[in-house]
Amino acid sequence: VSLERALAAVVGDRHALVDPGLRAPYERDWTGRFGAPARIVVRPGSAAEVAEIVRICAQEGAAIVPQGGNTGLVGGGVPRGGEVVVSLGRLDAIGSVDAALGQVTVGAGATLAALQAACRAAGLDAGLDFGARDTATVGGAVACDAGGVKALRHGTARAHVAGVEAVLADGSVVSRLAGLVKDNAGYDLPALLAGSEGTLGIITAVRWRAVPAAPARVAALVPLASAEAAAELLAALRAHAPSLESCEFFLDDGLELVLRHQRRPAPVRRAPMYVLAECAATADPTAELAAALDACGIEDAVVADDTAGREGLWRLREGHTEAIGAAGIPHKLDVGVPLARLGRFLAEVPRVVERAVPGARTILFGHLGDGNVHVNVLGPEPDDERVDDAVLELVCDCGGTISAEHGVGVAKARWLERARDAADVAAMRAVKRALDPAGILNPGVLLPNPAPAAGAGADL
Ligand code: FAD
Ligand code: MLT
Ligand code: ZN
């Protein structure tokens, strides 16, 4: 029996996609930069089916690419050529929310928006949010350890993982969904899977830790002269506004691109840089936000405390991804730098990009409160890595990280050894070898595949 037929027998013909037209949406990433034909796309309907798929692939030595909503931005969820794509979208059940614990068990394929709605209906907040909420899945968010616009207050996805159910590379299933608040009997496998990008196991369900709802909200869009002024505002927000939930930034050329794309006028005085801050609490947090603005002598912020007004401001920030995507296939470099070096970094990036590929266009925005900069470069061909190398080199020089929230994927795998020291990478390889000795789970993602020495077996 061929691999394709064996897999179809597990999931049913309707969910075993071999036709190139049906496979296509699973084979190219959101940016259009990454992807290749898969051998087959399978859409299991249960954790047991995922386990059976993995067992069959393990027997055949067939490589697997786990995929959620395919909104990842580092090429880790799409095939590199000939893999079995396991799409988790059908595992979208959401259990009832345990209000006493503030937890809910959610299928890996449920969208972030569906999880948010379930938490809201129970008087809670998921505590995680980002622009791809309607398509990105909870499994994908945990696998990437996604960050988003609330990480400043509630941490990244891993902070919300109270447990997981996952299929390991031999087809065994580990399940820690009891939701015990304290359970330190042995290694924390759920924590290990968070941020593993599909290389250590396929997450089939997550026990999600929600946060208290904070329905009283106020946002401010603040025009500023420099990164130093932005850092000063962030410090004032931290000092005066315990209700601070988000602190984002973008620059004037990014705003211009978004305004043109959205065909709307600027709602704010034009300036080199903008900070979008939002405070959220159970009682009106406007006074806290105002105290922070006053402390910095800011008088021309655009403040919105109604839903429509806040959403209008957020569209300027979240609209960057779509506006950039509409202008071309970007090189997206999600990096982190120490806040003290942010000004130098923002000034240097366009220069190093221009030196690497003259004429390339650089757009910078991100999560100021997390020191997380999204460097987007338009112009270079998708496989021209000169700008990626130049920007990541600068990041390392600044003492930053090559991946803050999107993951390493295939985009930055060859940079891991430059960004982490040798002992660190060796420990990661040891974990990978222990849990996936044949290297069938997402090969080429996160850990670079070293060229095998002559005569040696495949290394991981
Ligand atoms: P996919 O793209 O399908 O997969 C991503 C990775 O996770 C791959 O390596 C894949 O193999 C692995 N994976 C997926 N599901 C599983 C599973 N069940 N088990 C094991 N491995 C799995 N990211 C942020 O962090 N912050 C943001 O603010 C943010 N904003 C975004 C805005 C837009 C408009 C877009 C398009 C993307 C944004 N992203 C952001 C990136 C992306 O949405 C997140 O990384 C998201 O978590 C990916 O989820 P997904 O379900 O689409 O995963
Ligand atoms: C964001 O913060 O908007 C996202 O991470 C998406 C992106 O980087 O384009
Ligand atoms: Zn982001």
Coordinates of C-alpha atoms and ligand atoms in Angstrom, one line a residue:
V1 CA 0.0 0.0 0.0
S2 CA 1.4 3.4 -0.9
L3 CA 1.9 6.0 1.8
E4 CA -0.8 8.1 0.3
R5 CA -3.3 5.3 0.4
A6 CA -2.4 4.3 3.9
L7 CA -2.9 8.0 5.1
A8 CA -6.2 8.3 3.2
A9 CA -7.4 5.1 5.0
V10 CA -6.9 7.0 8.3
V11 CA -8.5 10.3 7.5
G12 CA -10.9 9.4 4.7
D13 CA -10.4 10.3 1.0
R14 CA -12.1 13.7 1.5
H15 CA -9.4 14.7 3.9
A16 CA -6.4 13.3 2.0
L17 CA -5.5 15.9 -0.6
V18 CA -3.3 14.7 -3.4
D19 CA -4.7 16.9 -6.2
P20 CA -2.3 19.8 -6.8
G21 CA -5.3 22.3 -6.9
L22 CA -6.6 21.2 -3.5
R23 CA -3.1 21.1 -2.0
A24 CA -2.1 24.6 -3.2
P25 CA -3.5 26.7 -0.3
Y26 CA -1.4 24.6 2.2
E27 CA 1.8 24.8 0.1
R28 CA 2.6 28.6 0.1
D29 CA 3.0 30.7 3.2
W30 CA 1.1 33.9 4.0
T31 CA 3.8 36.2 2.7
G32 CA 4.3 34.3 -0.6
R33 CA 8.0 34.0 0.1
F34 CA 8.1 30.3 1.2
G35 CA 6.7 27.0 0.1
A36 CA 7.0 24.0 -2.3
P37 CA 4.8 21.1 -3.3
A38 CA 3.8 18.6 -0.6
R39 CA 3.6 14.9 -1.1
I40 CA 0.1 14.9 0.4
V41 CA -2.0 17.1 2.7
V42 CA -3.9 15.2 5.4
R43 CA -6.6 16.7 7.6
P44 CA -7.1 14.5 10.7
G45 CA -10.3 14.8 12.7
S46 CA -8.9 13.5 16.1
A47 CA -5.8 13.1 18.1
A48 CA -6.0 9.3 17.5
E49 CA -5.9 10.0 13.7
V50 CA -2.9 12.3 14.2
A51 CA -1.1 9.5 16.1
E52 CA -1.9 7.0 13.4
I53 CA -0.6 9.3 10.7
V54 CA 2.6 9.9 12.6
R55 CA 3.1 6.1 13.1
I56 CA 2.7 5.5 9.4
C57 CA 5.1 8.3 8.5
A58 CA 7.6 7.1 11.0
Q59 CA 7.5 3.6 9.5
E60 CA 8.1 5.0 6.0
G61 CA 10.6 7.6 7.2
A62 CA 8.4 10.3 5.6
A63 CA 8.9 13.9 6.8
I64 CA 5.9 15.7 8.3
V65 CA 5.1 19.5 8.4
P66 CA 2.5 20.3 11.0
Q67 CA 0.3 23.2 9.9
G68 CA -2.4 25.3 11.7
G69 CA -3.8 28.4 10.1
N70 CA -0.8 28.9 7.8
T71 CA -0.3 32.5 9.0
G72 CA 3.3 31.9 10.2
L73 CA 5.8 34.4 8.8
V74 CA 9.0 32.3 8.9
G75 CA 8.2 29.5 6.5
G76 CA 8.0 26.8 9.2
G77 CA 4.5 25.6 8.4
V78 CA 4.8 25.0 4.7
P79 CA 6.5 22.2 2.8
R80 CA 10.1 22.6 1.5
G81 CA 9.4 19.8 -1.1
G82 CA 7.7 16.4 -0.8
E83 CA 6.7 16.3 2.9
V84 CA 3.4 15.2 4.4
V85 CA 1.5 18.3 5.6
V86 CA -0.6 17.5 8.6
S87 CA -3.3 20.3 8.8
L88 CA -4.8 20.5 12.3
G89 CA -7.8 22.7 11.4
R90 CA -10.4 20.1 12.1
L91 CA -9.4 19.8 15.7
D92 CA -11.3 22.9 16.6
A93 CA -13.4 21.9 19.6
I94 CA -13.5 24.3 22.5
G95 CA -14.6 22.9 25.9
S96 CA -16.5 24.7 28.6
V97 CA -14.6 27.4 30.4
D98 CA -13.8 26.6 34.0
A99 CA -14.4 30.0 35.5
A100 CA -13.1 29.0 38.9
L101 CA -9.7 28.1 37.5
G102 CA -9.8 30.5 34.5
Q103 CA -8.9 27.7 32.2
V104 CA -10.4 26.0 29.1
T105 CA -9.3 23.0 27.0
V106 CA -9.2 23.9 23.3
G107 CA -8.4 21.9 20.2
A108 CA -5.1 22.9 18.5
G109 CA -7.0 23.8 15.3
A110 CA -9.4 26.3 16.9
T111 CA -8.7 29.9 15.8
L112 CA -7.4 32.4 18.3
A113 CA -10.6 34.5 17.6
A114 CA -12.8 31.5 18.6
L115 CA -10.8 31.0 21.8
Q116 CA -11.1 34.8 22.6
A117 CA -14.9 34.6 22.1
A118 CA -15.2 31.6 24.4
C119 CA -13.2 33.4 27.1
R120 CA -15.2 36.6 26.7
A121 CA -18.5 34.7 27.0
A122 CA -17.2 33.4 30.4
G123 CA -16.3 36.9 31.6
L124 CA -12.5 36.3 30.9
D125 CA -9.9 37.4 28.4
A126 CA -7.7 35.0 26.4
G127 CA -4.7 37.3 27.2
L128 CA -3.3 36.8 23.7
D129 CA -4.1 38.9 20.6
F130 CA -2.6 39.7 17.2
G131 CA -3.8 40.7 13.8
A132 CA -4.1 37.1 12.4
R133 CA -6.6 36.2 15.1
D134 CA -9.3 35.0 12.7
T135 CA -7.1 32.4 11.0
A136 CA -4.1 31.6 13.3
T137 CA -4.8 28.6 15.5
V138 CA -4.1 28.0 19.1
G139 CA -1.8 25.1 18.3
G140 CA 0.2 27.3 15.9
A141 CA 0.3 30.1 18.5
V142 CA 1.7 27.8 21.1
A143 CA 4.1 26.1 18.6
C144 CA 5.5 29.5 17.7
D145 CA 5.2 30.9 21.2
A146 CA 3.4 33.9 19.6
G147 CA 3.6 37.3 21.2
G148 CA 1.3 39.9 19.9
V149 CA -0.1 43.1 21.4
K150 CA -0.8 42.0 25.0
A151 CA 2.5 40.2 25.7
L152 CA 3.7 43.3 27.6
R153 CA 1.1 42.5 30.3
H154 CA 0.2 38.9 30.0
G155 CA 3.3 37.3 28.5
T156 CA 3.7 35.3 25.2
A157 CA 1.6 32.2 24.4
R158 CA 3.7 30.0 26.6
A159 CA 2.5 31.9 29.7
H160 CA -1.0 30.7 28.9
V161 CA -0.2 27.0 28.5
A162 CA -1.5 25.1 31.6
G163 CA -1.0 21.8 29.7
V164 CA -1.1 20.2 26.2
E165 CA -2.0 17.0 24.5
A166 CA 0.6 16.1 21.8
V167 CA 1.6 13.4 19.5
L168 CA 5.4 12.6 19.6
A169 CA 7.5 11.4 16.7
D170 CA 6.9 7.7 17.4
G171 CA 3.1 8.2 17.4
S172 CA 2.8 8.1 21.2
V173 CA 0.4 10.6 22.8
V174 CA 1.3 12.7 25.8
S175 CA -1.6 14.2 27.6
R176 CA -1.5 16.8 30.3
L177 CA -4.8 18.5 30.2
A178 CA -5.9 18.1 33.8
G179 CA -5.4 21.8 34.4
L180 CA -3.6 21.3 37.7
V181 CA -2.4 24.7 38.9
K182 CA 0.6 23.1 40.6
D183 CA 2.1 20.0 39.1
N184 CA 5.8 19.7 39.1
A185 CA 6.1 16.0 38.9
G186 CA 9.0 15.8 36.4
Y187 CA 10.0 17.7 33.3
D188 CA 7.5 20.3 32.0
L189 CA 6.8 18.8 28.5
P190 CA 4.2 21.4 27.7
A191 CA 6.7 24.1 28.3
L192 CA 9.2 22.3 26.0
L193 CA 6.6 22.1 23.2
A194 CA 5.8 25.8 23.5
G195 CA 8.1 27.5 20.9
S196 CA 9.3 24.1 19.4
E197 CA 7.7 25.0 16.0
G198 CA 6.5 21.5 15.2
T199 CA 9.9 20.0 15.6
L200 CA 9.3 18.0 18.8
G201 CA 5.6 17.0 18.6
I202 CA 2.3 17.8 17.1
I203 CA 0.1 19.6 19.5
T204 CA -3.5 18.3 19.3
A205 CA -5.0 20.2 22.3
V206 CA -4.1 23.0 24.7
R207 CA -5.2 23.6 28.3
W208 CA -5.4 27.4 28.1
R209 CA -4.9 29.8 31.0
A210 CA -7.1 32.9 30.5
V211 CA -6.8 36.2 32.4
P212 CA -9.3 38.4 34.1
A213 CA -11.4 40.6 31.7
A214 CA -10.5 44.3 31.6
P215 CA -13.4 45.9 29.8
A216 CA -12.7 49.6 30.5
R217 CA -10.3 50.6 27.8
V218 CA -8.6 53.8 26.5
A219 CA -6.1 54.1 23.7
A220 CA -3.7 56.9 22.7
L221 CA -1.9 57.5 19.5
V222 CA 1.1 59.7 20.3
P223 CA 3.3 61.5 17.7
L224 CA 6.9 61.6 18.9
A225 CA 10.2 63.0 17.7
S226 CA 12.5 60.1 18.4
A227 CA 13.0 56.6 19.8
E228 CA 14.4 58.2 22.9
A229 CA 11.1 60.1 23.4
A230 CA 9.2 56.8 22.9
A231 CA 11.3 55.1 25.5
E232 CA 10.6 58.0 27.9
L233 CA 6.9 57.6 27.3
L234 CA 7.1 53.9 27.9
A235 CA 8.8 54.5 31.2
A236 CA 6.1 57.1 32.2
L237 CA 3.4 54.6 31.2
R238 CA 4.9 51.9 33.4
A239 CA 5.2 54.4 36.3
H240 CA 1.7 55.9 36.1
A241 CA -0.4 53.3 34.4
P242 CA -0.5 49.8 36.0
S243 CA -3.4 49.2 33.6
L244 CA -1.0 49.4 30.6
E245 CA -1.8 46.5 28.2
S246 CA -0.1 47.4 24.9
C247 CA 2.6 49.8 23.8
E248 CA 3.3 49.6 20.1
F249 CA 5.2 51.8 17.6
F250 CA 5.5 52.6 14.0
L251 CA 7.3 55.2 11.9
D252 CA 6.1 57.9 9.5
D253 CA 6.8 56.0 6.2
G254 CA 4.9 53.0 7.5
L255 CA 2.0 55.2 8.4
E256 CA 2.1 56.8 4.9
L257 CA 2.0 53.3 3.3
V258 CA -1.0 52.2 5.5
L259 CA -2.9 55.5 4.9
R260 CA -2.6 55.0 1.2
H261 CA -3.6 51.4 1.4
Q262 CA -6.6 52.1 3.6
R263 CA -7.4 55.3 1.6
R264 CA -7.9 57.4 4.7
P265 CA -6.4 60.7 6.0
A266 CA -4.0 60.8 9.0
P267 CA -5.9 61.2 12.3
V268 CA -2.8 62.5 14.0
R269 CA -0.1 65.2 13.6
R270 CA 2.7 63.8 11.4
A271 CA 5.9 63.0 13.2
P272 CA 9.0 60.7 12.8
M273 CA 7.5 58.1 15.2
Y274 CA 4.2 57.1 16.7
V275 CA 3.4 55.2 19.9
L276 CA 0.0 53.5 20.3
A277 CA -0.6 52.7 23.9
E278 CA -3.7 51.0 25.4
C279 CA -4.7 50.8 29.0
A280 CA -7.3 48.3 30.2
A281 CA -8.9 47.8 33.6
T282 CA -12.2 47.0 35.3
A283 CA -12.7 50.8 36.0
D284 CA -11.9 53.6 33.6
P285 CA -8.1 53.9 33.2
T286 CA -8.2 57.3 31.4
A287 CA -6.7 59.1 34.4
E288 CA -3.7 56.7 34.5
L289 CA -3.0 57.2 30.8
A290 CA -3.4 61.0 31.1
A291 CA -0.9 61.1 34.0
A292 CA 1.7 59.3 31.8
L293 CA 1.1 61.7 28.9
D294 CA 1.3 64.7 31.3
A295 CA 4.6 63.5 32.8
C296 CA 6.1 63.6 29.3
G297 CA 4.5 67.0 28.4
I298 CA 2.5 65.5 25.6
E299 CA -0.5 67.6 24.5
D300 CA -1.3 66.3 21.0
A301 CA -2.1 62.6 21.5
V302 CA -5.2 61.3 19.9
V303 CA -7.2 59.6 22.7
A304 CA -10.1 57.2 22.1
D305 CA -12.1 55.5 24.8
D306 CA -14.9 54.2 22.5
T307 CA -14.7 50.9 20.6
A308 CA -14.9 52.5 17.1
G309 CA -12.3 55.1 18.0
R310 CA -9.9 52.6 19.4
E311 CA -10.3 50.2 16.5
G312 CA -9.6 53.1 14.1
L313 CA -6.3 53.7 15.8
W314 CA -5.4 50.0 16.0
R315 CA -6.1 49.6 12.2
L316 CA -3.2 52.0 11.6
R317 CA -0.8 49.7 13.6
E318 CA -2.2 46.3 12.6
G319 CA -2.7 47.4 8.9
H320 CA 1.1 47.5 8.4
T321 CA 1.3 43.8 7.6
E322 CA -1.4 43.9 4.9
A323 CA -0.2 47.2 3.4
I324 CA 3.4 45.9 3.1
G325 CA 2.1 42.6 1.7
A326 CA 0.1 44.5 -0.9
A327 CA 3.3 46.3 -2.0
G328 CA 5.4 43.1 -2.6
I329 CA 6.8 40.0 -1.1
P330 CA 8.6 41.2 2.0
H331 CA 11.6 39.9 3.8
K332 CA 10.2 39.9 7.4
L333 CA 12.7 40.0 10.2
D334 CA 11.1 39.8 13.6
V335 CA 13.9 40.7 16.1
G336 CA 14.3 42.0 19.6
V337 CA 16.8 44.6 20.8
P338 CA 17.5 46.0 24.3
L339 CA 15.4 49.1 24.7
A340 CA 18.5 51.2 25.4
R341 CA 19.8 50.4 21.9
L342 CA 16.5 50.8 20.1
G343 CA 17.3 54.3 18.8
R344 CA 20.6 53.2 17.4
F345 CA 19.1 50.1 15.9
L346 CA 16.2 51.9 14.2
A347 CA 18.7 54.5 12.7
E348 CA 21.1 51.8 11.6
V349 CA 18.8 49.3 10.0
P350 CA 17.9 51.3 6.8
R351 CA 21.6 52.0 6.3
V352 CA 22.7 48.3 6.5
V353 CA 19.8 47.3 4.3
E354 CA 20.7 50.0 1.7
R355 CA 24.3 48.8 1.8
A356 CA 23.2 45.1 1.3
V357 CA 20.7 45.7 -1.5
P358 CA 20.8 49.3 -2.8
G359 CA 17.3 50.6 -3.4
A360 CA 15.5 48.2 -1.0
R361 CA 12.8 49.8 1.1
T362 CA 12.8 49.3 4.9
I363 CA 9.6 49.6 7.0
L364 CA 9.9 49.4 10.8
F365 CA 7.2 48.8 13.4
G366 CA 6.6 46.6 16.3
H367 CA 5.9 46.0 20.0
L368 CA 7.8 48.8 21.8
G369 CA 7.1 47.5 25.2
D370 CA 8.8 44.2 24.4
G371 CA 11.7 45.7 22.5
N372 CA 10.4 43.8 19.5
V373 CA 11.0 45.3 16.1
H374 CA 9.5 44.0 12.9
V375 CA 12.0 44.8 10.1
N376 CA 10.2 44.5 6.8
V377 CA 12.2 44.9 3.6
L378 CA 10.7 45.2 0.1
G379 CA 12.8 44.9 -3.0
P380 CA 15.1 41.9 -2.8
E381 CA 14.1 38.7 -4.5
P382 CA 12.6 36.1 -2.1
D383 CA 15.7 33.9 -2.1
D384 CA 18.2 36.8 -1.9
E385 CA 19.3 36.6 1.7
R386 CA 21.8 39.5 1.8
V387 CA 19.4 41.9 3.7
D388 CA 18.4 39.1 6.1
D389 CA 22.1 38.5 6.9
A390 CA 22.9 42.2 7.3
V391 CA 20.0 42.9 9.6
L392 CA 20.6 39.8 11.8
E393 CA 24.2 40.6 12.1
L394 CA 23.3 44.1 13.3
V395 CA 20.8 42.5 15.8
C396 CA 23.5 40.3 17.2
D397 CA 25.9 43.2 17.5
C398 CA 23.2 45.1 19.5
G399 CA 22.9 42.2 21.9
G400 CA 19.4 41.3 20.6
T401 CA 17.6 38.2 19.5
I402 CA 17.1 37.0 15.9
S403 CA 13.5 35.9 16.8
A404 CA 11.3 37.7 19.3
E405 CA 7.8 36.1 18.5
H406 CA 7.5 34.7 15.0
G407 CA 9.9 31.8 15.5
V408 CA 13.0 30.7 13.7
G409 CA 11.3 28.6 11.0
V410 CA 13.3 28.0 7.9
A411 CA 13.9 31.7 7.4
K412 CA 16.5 32.0 10.2
A413 CA 17.5 28.4 10.9
R414 CA 21.0 29.0 9.6
W415 CA 21.4 31.9 12.0
L416 CA 20.6 29.9 15.2
E417 CA 24.3 29.0 15.7
R418 CA 25.4 32.6 15.4
A419 CA 22.7 33.8 17.8
R420 CA 23.0 31.1 20.5
D421 CA 26.2 29.7 21.9
A422 CA 27.5 26.3 21.1
A423 CA 26.5 24.6 24.4
D424 CA 22.9 26.0 24.0
V425 CA 22.6 24.7 20.4
A426 CA 24.1 21.3 21.5
A427 CA 21.5 21.0 24.2
M428 CA 18.7 21.8 21.7
R429 CA 20.1 19.2 19.3
A430 CA 20.2 16.6 22.1
V431 CA 16.5 17.2 22.9
K432 CA 15.6 16.9 19.3
R433 CA 17.6 13.7 18.9
A434 CA 16.0 12.2 22.0
L435 CA 12.4 13.0 20.9
D436 CA 12.7 12.6 17.2
P437 CA 15.7 10.4 16.4
A438 CA 14.8 9.9 12.8
G439 CA 14.2 13.6 12.3
I440 CA 10.8 13.3 10.7
L441 CA 9.1 16.3 12.4
N442 CA 9.5 19.5 10.5
P443 CA 13.1 18.9 9.3
G444 CA 15.0 22.1 8.4
V445 CA 12.9 24.2 10.8
L446 CA 14.5 25.9 13.8
L447 CA 17.7 23.8 13.9
P448 CA 19.8 24.0 10.8
N449 CA 20.6 20.8 9.1
P450 CA 24.4 20.5 9.1
A451 CA 25.9 19.1 5.9
P452 CA 26.5 15.4 6.8
A453 CA 30.2 14.5 7.0
A454 CA 31.4 12.2 4.2
G455 CA 30.4 8.6 5.1
A456 CA 28.4 9.6 8.2
G457 CA 24.7 9.0 8.7
A458 CA 22.3 11.9 8.7
D459 CA 22.9 14.1 11.7
L460 CA 20.0 16.1 13.2
Ligands
FAD1 P1 1.1 28.0 11.1 O1 1.5 29.1 10.3 O2 0.3 27.0 10.5 O3 2.4 27.3 11.7 C1 3.4 28.0 12.3 C2 4.5 27.0 12.9 O4 3.9 26.3 14.0 C3 5.0 26.0 11.9 O5 6.4 25.8 12.3 C4 4.2 24.8 12.1 O6 4.8 23.6 11.8 C5 3.9 24.9 13.6 N1 2.6 24.3 14.0 C6 1.4 24.8 13.7 N2 0.4 24.1 14.3 C7 1.1 23.2 15.1 C8 0.6 22.2 15.9 N3 -0.7 22.0 16.2 N4 1.5 21.4 16.6 C9 2.9 21.6 16.3 N5 3.3 22.5 15.5 C10 2.4 23.3 14.9 N6 2.8 36.5 15.4 C11 3.1 37.0 16.6 O7 3.7 36.4 17.4 N7 2.6 38.2 17.0 C12 1.9 39.0 16.1 O8 1.5 40.1 16.5 C13 1.5 38.5 14.9 N8 0.7 39.1 14.0 C14 0.5 38.6 12.8 C15 -0.3 39.4 11.9 C16 -0.6 38.9 10.6 C17 -1.5 39.7 9.7 C18 -0.1 37.6 10.2 C19 -0.4 37.1 8.9 C20 0.7 36.9 11.1 C21 1.0 37.4 12.4 N9 1.8 36.7 13.3 C22 2.1 37.2 14.5 C23 2.4 35.4 12.9 C24 1.4 34.2 13.0 O9 0.1 34.5 13.0 C25 1.7 33.5 14.4 O10 3.0 33.0 14.4 C26 0.7 32.3 14.6 O11 0.9 31.9 15.9 C27 0.8 31.2 13.7 O12 -0.3 30.3 13.9 P2 -0.8 29.4 12.7 O13 -1.9 28.5 13.3 O14 -1.2 30.1 11.5 O15 0.5 28.5 12.5
MLT2 C1 2.6 42.4 14.0 O1 3.0 42.7 15.1 O2 1.8 43.1 13.4 C2 2.9 41.1 13.5 O3 3.9 40.4 14.2 C3 2.9 40.8 12.0 C4 4.1 41.4 11.2 O4 5.2 41.4 11.7 O5 3.9 41.7 10.1
ZN3 ZN 4.3 41.4 16.0

